[in-house]
């Protein structure tokens, strides 16, 4: 069998991607203490670009000094970050046709670093981190929209091919679209349209600032997995609003920190024990597809086998497949598959990369122990 579709080009907005393989955003904990790009971080991205991924999405990059996901989060909240970012982007662009998107985010109500105040649309206690977030005023929400627009402009000036807005996993933007964490009664809360307004305003703000030709994609919460949280049914309506607004691609994901209180095997990075556990967000993508017209859909979550990825792409529900843990373990995976070694990924989804992130720099623990 040939992997014809997996290795065929496709566009996101005006940008052509050489194959359908995306590196899903993965926090690296490799910036310096202030969020500046380091040589170690550049080396990681050089390896991913060399490995054949068509579109690399960076890890969580903070739009606000007070909104990092953990220690050594990359910063994009000041113009002084641009020159370091440019070095990272240039290292990736040294490889022909490899594209790179910055992922921009604010941790919101799930901030783990004690020195920062959790913030949210509403002061609903987060039972995972045991803190009550401060409710944002309407003016502060406008400030937050501006911080996403400014960070996008910095990504553009740093040479990135596109930007991904992180509106998943319970972080700030995800908490706005969720009926669980957003109980506001101003224009940013209430029905689905109002809870999604922040994402529409961010998109329009970016377009006003940097024009039409810079794709803006989104990692979108498609289910919270907590009682009274965002459901897939409502997520389909949100996806329609985002596609109609003009977002250039949607990568649906799910889960918030509090969902981990119920099960160790929570979204977004579920443990894969058998073939049946793979591609666990495909049903969600299938729900969204009919609502989003021609907006490209990126499938993330448990992609482990190239033949199944090929089949899914041929089926036409999704346009790209996106991986995080497999590419931590094997950054050269796309080239391996392209060269005809179709064996599934070496990643055993032990999730030690995830449990250690923020404590230590990103690495694959199972591969490290095998090579010792
Ligand atoms: C170590 C680690 C860090 C992650 N960091 C991010 C992140 O910065 N932004 C994000 O949107 N998702 C992040 N994720 C989630 C992944 O992008 C992805 O959605 C999830 O792991 C499922 O894909 P996979 O089965 O290919 O790993 C992270 C996952 C892991 C394992």
Coordinates of C-alpha atoms and ligand atoms in Angstrom, one line a residue:
X1 CA 0.0 0.0 0.0
X2 CA 1.2 3.5 -0.8
X3 CA 0.7 6.4 1.5
X4 CA -0.4 8.6 -1.4
X5 CA -2.7 11.0 0.5
X6 CA -0.6 11.2 3.6
X7 CA 2.3 12.5 1.5
X8 CA 0.3 14.7 -0.8
X9 CA 0.4 18.5 -0.5
X10 CA -2.6 20.5 0.8
X11 CA -3.2 24.1 1.6
X12 CA -4.1 26.0 4.8
X13 CA -5.2 29.4 3.7
X14 CA -2.7 30.5 1.1
X15 CA 0.1 28.3 2.5
X16 CA 0.9 25.0 0.9
X17 CA 1.9 22.2 3.2
X18 CA 4.1 19.4 1.7
X19 CA 2.3 16.5 3.4
X20 CA -0.6 16.0 5.7
X21 CA 1.5 15.5 8.8
X22 CA 1.2 18.1 11.5
X23 CA 3.2 18.3 14.8
X24 CA 0.6 19.1 17.4
X25 CA 1.5 21.9 19.8
X26 CA 3.8 20.5 22.6
X27 CA 5.0 22.6 25.5
X28 CA 8.8 22.1 25.7
X29 CA 9.9 23.8 28.9
X30 CA 13.1 24.8 27.1
X31 CA 12.9 28.6 26.9
X32 CA 15.1 30.5 29.3
X33 CA 13.7 31.6 32.6
X34 CA 12.2 34.8 30.9
X35 CA 10.7 33.0 27.9
X36 CA 13.4 33.7 25.4
X37 CA 14.3 31.1 22.7
X38 CA 17.4 28.9 23.6
X39 CA 19.8 26.9 21.4
X40 CA 18.2 23.7 22.9
X41 CA 14.8 24.8 21.7
X42 CA 16.1 25.5 18.2
X43 CA 17.7 22.1 18.1
X44 CA 14.4 20.5 18.9
X45 CA 12.7 22.3 16.1
X46 CA 15.6 21.6 13.7
X47 CA 15.1 17.9 14.5
X48 CA 11.4 18.0 13.8
X49 CA 11.9 19.9 10.5
X50 CA 14.6 17.4 9.4
X51 CA 12.3 14.6 10.3
X52 CA 9.8 15.4 7.5
X53 CA 6.8 16.9 9.3
X54 CA 4.9 19.2 6.9
X55 CA 3.6 21.7 9.5
X56 CA 5.1 22.1 12.9
X57 CA 3.1 23.9 15.5
X58 CA 5.2 25.2 18.4
X59 CA 4.4 24.6 22.1
X60 CA 2.2 26.9 24.1
X61 CA 3.7 30.4 23.7
X62 CA 2.4 32.9 26.3
X63 CA 0.6 36.1 25.2
X64 CA 1.0 37.5 28.7
X65 CA 3.8 37.4 31.2
X66 CA 1.3 36.2 33.8
X67 CA -0.2 33.4 31.7
X68 CA 2.5 30.8 31.1
X69 CA 1.7 27.1 31.2
X70 CA 4.7 26.3 33.4
X71 CA 8.4 27.1 33.9
X72 CA 10.4 28.0 30.8
X73 CA 7.3 28.6 28.6
X74 CA 8.2 30.5 25.4
X75 CA 7.0 34.2 25.6
X76 CA 5.5 36.2 22.8
X77 CA 4.2 39.1 25.0
X78 CA 6.8 41.6 24.1
X79 CA 8.6 42.7 20.9
X80 CA 11.9 41.8 22.5
X81 CA 11.0 38.1 21.8
X82 CA 10.8 38.5 18.0
X83 CA 14.5 38.2 17.2
X84 CA 15.0 34.9 19.1
X85 CA 11.8 33.6 17.5
X86 CA 13.1 34.5 14.1
X87 CA 16.2 32.3 14.7
X88 CA 14.0 29.3 15.5
X89 CA 11.8 29.9 12.4
X90 CA 14.8 30.4 10.2
X91 CA 16.3 27.0 11.4
X92 CA 13.0 25.3 10.4
X93 CA 12.8 27.2 7.0
X94 CA 16.3 25.9 6.2
X95 CA 14.5 22.7 5.3
X96 CA 12.6 23.0 2.0
X97 CA 8.9 23.4 2.3
X98 CA 8.6 22.9 6.0
X99 CA 6.1 25.2 7.5
X100 CA 5.8 26.4 11.1
X101 CA 3.0 27.9 13.2
X102 CA 3.3 29.6 16.6
X103 CA 0.7 28.4 19.1
X104 CA -0.3 31.3 21.3
X105 CA -2.1 31.0 24.6
X106 CA -2.9 32.2 28.1
X107 CA -3.2 29.6 31.0
X108 CA -6.3 31.4 32.5
X109 CA -7.9 29.6 35.4
X110 CA -5.6 26.6 35.3
X111 CA -2.3 28.4 36.1
X112 CA -0.1 26.1 38.1
X113 CA 2.7 28.5 39.0
X114 CA 1.7 29.9 42.5
X115 CA 3.2 33.4 41.8
X116 CA 0.5 34.1 39.2
X117 CA -3.2 34.8 39.7
X118 CA -5.6 32.5 37.9
X119 CA -8.0 34.5 35.7
X120 CA -11.3 33.5 34.1
X121 CA -14.6 34.7 32.6
X122 CA -16.2 33.8 36.0
X123 CA -14.9 33.1 39.5
X124 CA -15.7 29.4 39.5
X125 CA -13.3 27.4 41.7
X126 CA -10.9 25.0 39.9
X127 CA -11.0 21.8 41.9
X128 CA -7.8 20.5 40.3
X129 CA -5.6 23.4 41.3
X130 CA -7.7 24.3 44.3
X131 CA -7.9 28.0 43.5
X132 CA -10.6 30.5 42.7
X133 CA -9.8 32.5 39.6
X134 CA -10.3 36.3 39.5
X135 CA -13.2 37.3 37.2
X136 CA -12.0 39.5 34.3
X137 CA -13.7 42.8 33.8
X138 CA -15.0 43.6 30.3
X139 CA -12.1 46.1 29.8
X140 CA -9.7 43.4 30.8
X141 CA -11.2 41.0 28.2
X142 CA -10.5 43.7 25.6
X143 CA -6.9 43.8 26.8
X144 CA -6.7 40.1 26.6
X145 CA -8.0 40.2 23.0
X146 CA -5.3 42.7 22.2
X147 CA -2.6 40.5 23.7
X148 CA -3.6 37.7 21.3
X149 CA -3.6 40.1 18.4
X150 CA -0.2 41.6 19.4
X151 CA 1.3 38.1 19.9
X152 CA 0.1 37.1 16.4
X153 CA 1.7 40.2 14.9
X154 CA 5.0 39.2 16.7
X155 CA 4.7 35.7 15.2
X156 CA 4.2 37.2 11.8
X157 CA 7.2 39.5 12.2
X158 CA 9.3 36.6 13.4
X159 CA 8.6 34.9 10.1
X160 CA 6.1 32.2 11.2
X161 CA 3.9 30.9 8.4
X162 CA 0.8 31.0 10.5
X163 CA -0.5 31.3 14.0
X164 CA -2.6 28.9 16.1
X165 CA -4.9 30.3 18.7
X166 CA -5.1 27.8 21.6
X167 CA -8.7 27.6 22.7
X168 CA -8.7 24.1 24.1
X169 CA -7.8 22.1 27.3
X170 CA -9.5 24.5 29.8
X171 CA -7.0 27.4 29.4
X172 CA -8.3 31.0 29.1
X173 CA -10.0 30.9 25.7
X174 CA -11.3 27.4 26.3
X175 CA -12.8 28.6 29.6
X176 CA -14.7 31.4 27.7
X177 CA -16.5 29.0 25.3
X178 CA -17.5 26.6 28.0
X179 CA -20.8 26.9 29.9
X180 CA -19.1 25.4 32.9
X181 CA -16.6 28.2 33.4
X182 CA -18.3 31.1 31.7
X183 CA -21.4 32.5 33.6
X184 CA -21.0 36.1 32.5
X185 CA -23.9 38.3 31.6
X186 CA -22.1 40.9 29.4
X187 CA -21.4 40.5 25.7
X188 CA -18.8 37.8 26.4
X189 CA -21.1 35.4 28.2
X190 CA -24.5 33.8 27.8
X191 CA -25.5 31.8 24.7
X192 CA -23.1 30.0 22.4
X193 CA -22.6 33.1 20.1
X194 CA -21.7 35.3 23.1
X195 CA -19.3 32.8 24.7
X196 CA -17.6 32.5 21.3
X197 CA -17.4 36.3 20.7
X198 CA -13.8 36.5 22.2
X199 CA -12.6 34.1 19.5
X200 CA -14.3 36.1 16.7
X201 CA -12.9 39.4 18.1
X202 CA -9.4 37.9 18.2
X203 CA -9.7 36.7 14.6
X204 CA -11.0 40.1 13.4
X205 CA -8.3 41.9 15.4
X206 CA -5.6 39.8 13.7
X207 CA -7.0 40.5 10.3
X208 CA -7.1 44.2 10.9
X209 CA -3.5 44.2 12.2
X210 CA -1.8 42.0 9.6
X211 CA -4.2 41.5 6.7
X212 CA -5.6 38.5 4.9
X213 CA -2.6 36.4 3.9
X214 CA -1.4 35.1 7.2
X215 CA -3.4 32.0 8.1
X216 CA -5.0 31.9 11.6
X217 CA -5.9 28.4 12.8
X218 CA -7.4 27.3 16.0
X219 CA -7.1 24.4 18.5
X220 CA -10.6 24.2 19.6
X221 CA -12.2 22.6 22.7
X222 CA -14.8 20.1 21.5
X223 CA -15.7 18.6 24.9
X224 CA -14.8 19.4 28.5
X225 CA -15.6 16.0 30.0
X226 CA -16.9 17.5 33.2
X227 CA -20.6 17.8 34.3
X228 CA -22.2 20.9 32.7
X229 CA -19.2 21.4 30.6
X230 CA -18.9 22.0 26.9
X231 CA -20.5 19.1 24.9
X232 CA -19.7 18.0 21.4
X233 CA -23.2 19.1 20.3
X234 CA -22.5 22.7 21.3
X235 CA -19.0 22.5 20.0
X236 CA -20.4 21.8 16.5
X237 CA -22.2 25.2 16.6
X238 CA -19.0 26.9 17.9
X239 CA -17.0 25.3 15.0
X240 CA -19.6 26.7 12.5
X241 CA -19.2 30.2 14.0
X242 CA -15.4 29.9 13.7
X243 CA -15.4 28.6 10.1
X244 CA -17.9 31.3 9.1
X245 CA -15.7 33.9 10.8
X246 CA -12.8 32.8 8.5
X247 CA -10.5 30.7 10.7
X248 CA -8.2 28.8 8.2
X249 CA -8.2 25.4 10.0
X250 CA -9.7 23.8 13.1
X251 CA -7.9 21.2 15.3
X252 CA -10.6 19.8 17.7
X253 CA -9.3 18.6 21.1
X254 CA -10.8 18.2 24.6
X255 CA -10.5 17.8 28.3
X256 CA -9.8 20.2 31.1
X257 CA -7.5 19.7 34.2
X258 CA -10.6 18.9 36.4
X259 CA -11.5 16.0 34.2
X260 CA -8.4 14.3 35.5
X261 CA -10.0 14.1 38.9
X262 CA -12.4 11.5 37.5
X263 CA -9.9 9.4 35.5
X264 CA -6.2 9.2 35.0
X265 CA -6.8 8.5 31.3
X266 CA -8.3 11.9 30.4
X267 CA -8.1 14.0 27.2
X268 CA -6.2 15.4 25.5
X269 CA -3.4 12.9 25.8
X270 CA -5.1 9.6 26.4
X271 CA -3.2 6.4 27.0
X272 CA -3.2 4.0 24.1
X273 CA -3.2 0.3 25.0
X274 CA -4.7 -1.2 21.9
X275 CA -5.7 -0.5 18.3
X276 CA -9.2 0.4 19.5
X277 CA -7.8 3.2 21.6
X278 CA -6.2 5.0 18.6
X279 CA -7.6 8.0 16.8
X280 CA -9.9 8.7 19.8
X281 CA -11.1 12.1 18.6
X282 CA -12.2 10.9 15.2
X283 CA -15.8 10.7 16.2
X284 CA -15.7 14.4 17.4
X285 CA -14.1 15.5 14.1
X286 CA -16.9 13.6 12.3
X287 CA -19.5 15.6 14.2
X288 CA -17.8 18.9 13.3
X289 CA -17.2 18.2 9.7
X290 CA -20.7 18.9 8.3
X291 CA -20.8 22.3 10.0
X292 CA -17.6 23.8 8.8
X293 CA -17.8 23.8 5.0
X294 CA -14.4 23.8 3.3
X295 CA -12.5 24.8 6.5
X296 CA -9.6 22.3 6.8
X297 CA -9.9 19.9 9.7
X298 CA -6.9 18.6 11.6
X299 CA -7.3 15.3 13.5
X300 CA -5.2 15.0 16.7
X301 CA -5.2 12.4 19.4
X302 CA -3.8 8.8 19.1
X303 CA -2.6 8.8 15.6
X304 CA -0.2 5.9 15.7
X305 CA -0.4 4.0 12.4
X306 CA 0.4 5.3 9.0
X307 CA -2.0 2.9 7.2
X308 CA -4.9 4.0 9.4
X309 CA -3.9 7.7 8.9
X310 CA -4.0 7.2 5.2
X311 CA -7.4 5.5 5.3
X312 CA -8.8 8.3 7.5
X313 CA -7.5 11.0 5.1
X314 CA -8.9 9.1 2.1
X315 CA -12.2 9.0 3.9
X316 CA -12.3 12.8 3.6
X317 CA -13.5 13.7 7.1
X318 CA -10.2 15.3 8.0
X319 CA -7.5 17.0 5.9
X320 CA -4.5 16.6 8.2
X321 CA -3.3 14.3 11.0
X322 CA -1.5 15.8 13.9
X323 CA 0.8 14.1 16.4
X324 CA 2.5 15.1 19.7
X325 CA 3.8 12.1 21.6
X326 CA 4.9 10.1 18.6
X327 CA 7.1 13.0 17.4
X328 CA 8.6 13.4 20.9
X329 CA 9.7 9.8 20.6
X330 CA 10.6 9.8 16.9
X331 CA 11.0 13.2 15.3
X332 CA 12.1 11.4 12.2
X333 CA 8.8 9.5 12.0
X334 CA 7.4 11.1 8.8
X335 CA 10.6 10.3 6.9
X336 CA 10.6 6.7 8.1
X337 CA 7.0 6.3 6.9
X338 CA 7.8 8.0 3.6
X339 CA 10.7 5.7 3.1
X340 CA 8.4 2.7 3.3
X341 CA 8.8 1.6 6.9
X342 CA 5.1 1.5 7.8
X343 CA 5.6 0.1 11.2
X344 CA 3.5 2.0 13.8
X345 CA 5.1 4.6 16.1
X346 CA 7.6 3.6 18.7
X347 CA 5.8 5.7 21.3
X348 CA 4.2 3.5 24.0
X349 CA 2.1 6.4 25.4
X350 CA 3.6 5.9 28.9
X351 CA 2.9 9.6 29.3
X352 CA 6.1 10.2 31.2
X353 CA 6.8 13.1 28.8
X354 CA 3.6 14.7 30.0
X355 CA 4.0 14.0 33.7
X356 CA 7.5 15.4 33.7
X357 CA 6.9 18.4 31.6
X358 CA 7.6 21.7 33.4
X359 CA 9.8 19.7 35.9
X360 CA 12.3 18.7 33.2
X361 CA 12.7 19.7 29.6
X362 CA 10.6 17.8 27.0
X363 CA 12.0 14.3 26.2
X364 CA 10.8 10.8 25.5
X365 CA 11.5 8.6 28.5
X366 CA 10.8 5.3 27.0
X367 CA 13.2 5.9 24.1
X368 CA 15.8 7.3 26.5
X369 CA 15.6 4.1 28.7
X370 CA 15.9 1.9 25.6
X371 CA 19.0 3.6 24.4
X372 CA 20.8 3.3 27.8
Ligands
LIG1 C1 4.3 16.8 26.9 C2 3.1 17.3 26.2 C3 2.9 18.7 26.1 C4 1.8 19.2 25.5 N1 1.7 20.6 25.3 C5 0.7 21.1 24.6 C6 0.6 22.5 24.3 O1 1.6 23.2 24.6 N2 -0.4 22.9 23.6 C7 -1.5 22.1 23.2 O2 -2.4 22.5 22.5 N3 -1.4 20.8 23.5 C8 -0.4 20.3 24.1 N4 -0.3 18.9 24.3 C9 -1.4 18.0 23.8 C10 -1.0 17.5 22.4 O3 -0.8 18.5 21.5 C11 -2.0 16.5 21.8 O4 -3.3 17.2 21.7 C12 -2.3 15.3 22.7 O5 -1.1 14.8 23.3 C13 -2.8 14.1 21.8 O6 -2.0 13.8 20.7 P1 -1.0 12.6 20.7 O7 -1.8 11.3 20.9 O8 -0.4 12.6 19.3 O9 0.0 12.8 21.8 C14 0.8 18.3 25.0 C15 1.0 17.0 25.1 C16 2.1 16.4 25.7 C17 2.3 14.9 25.8

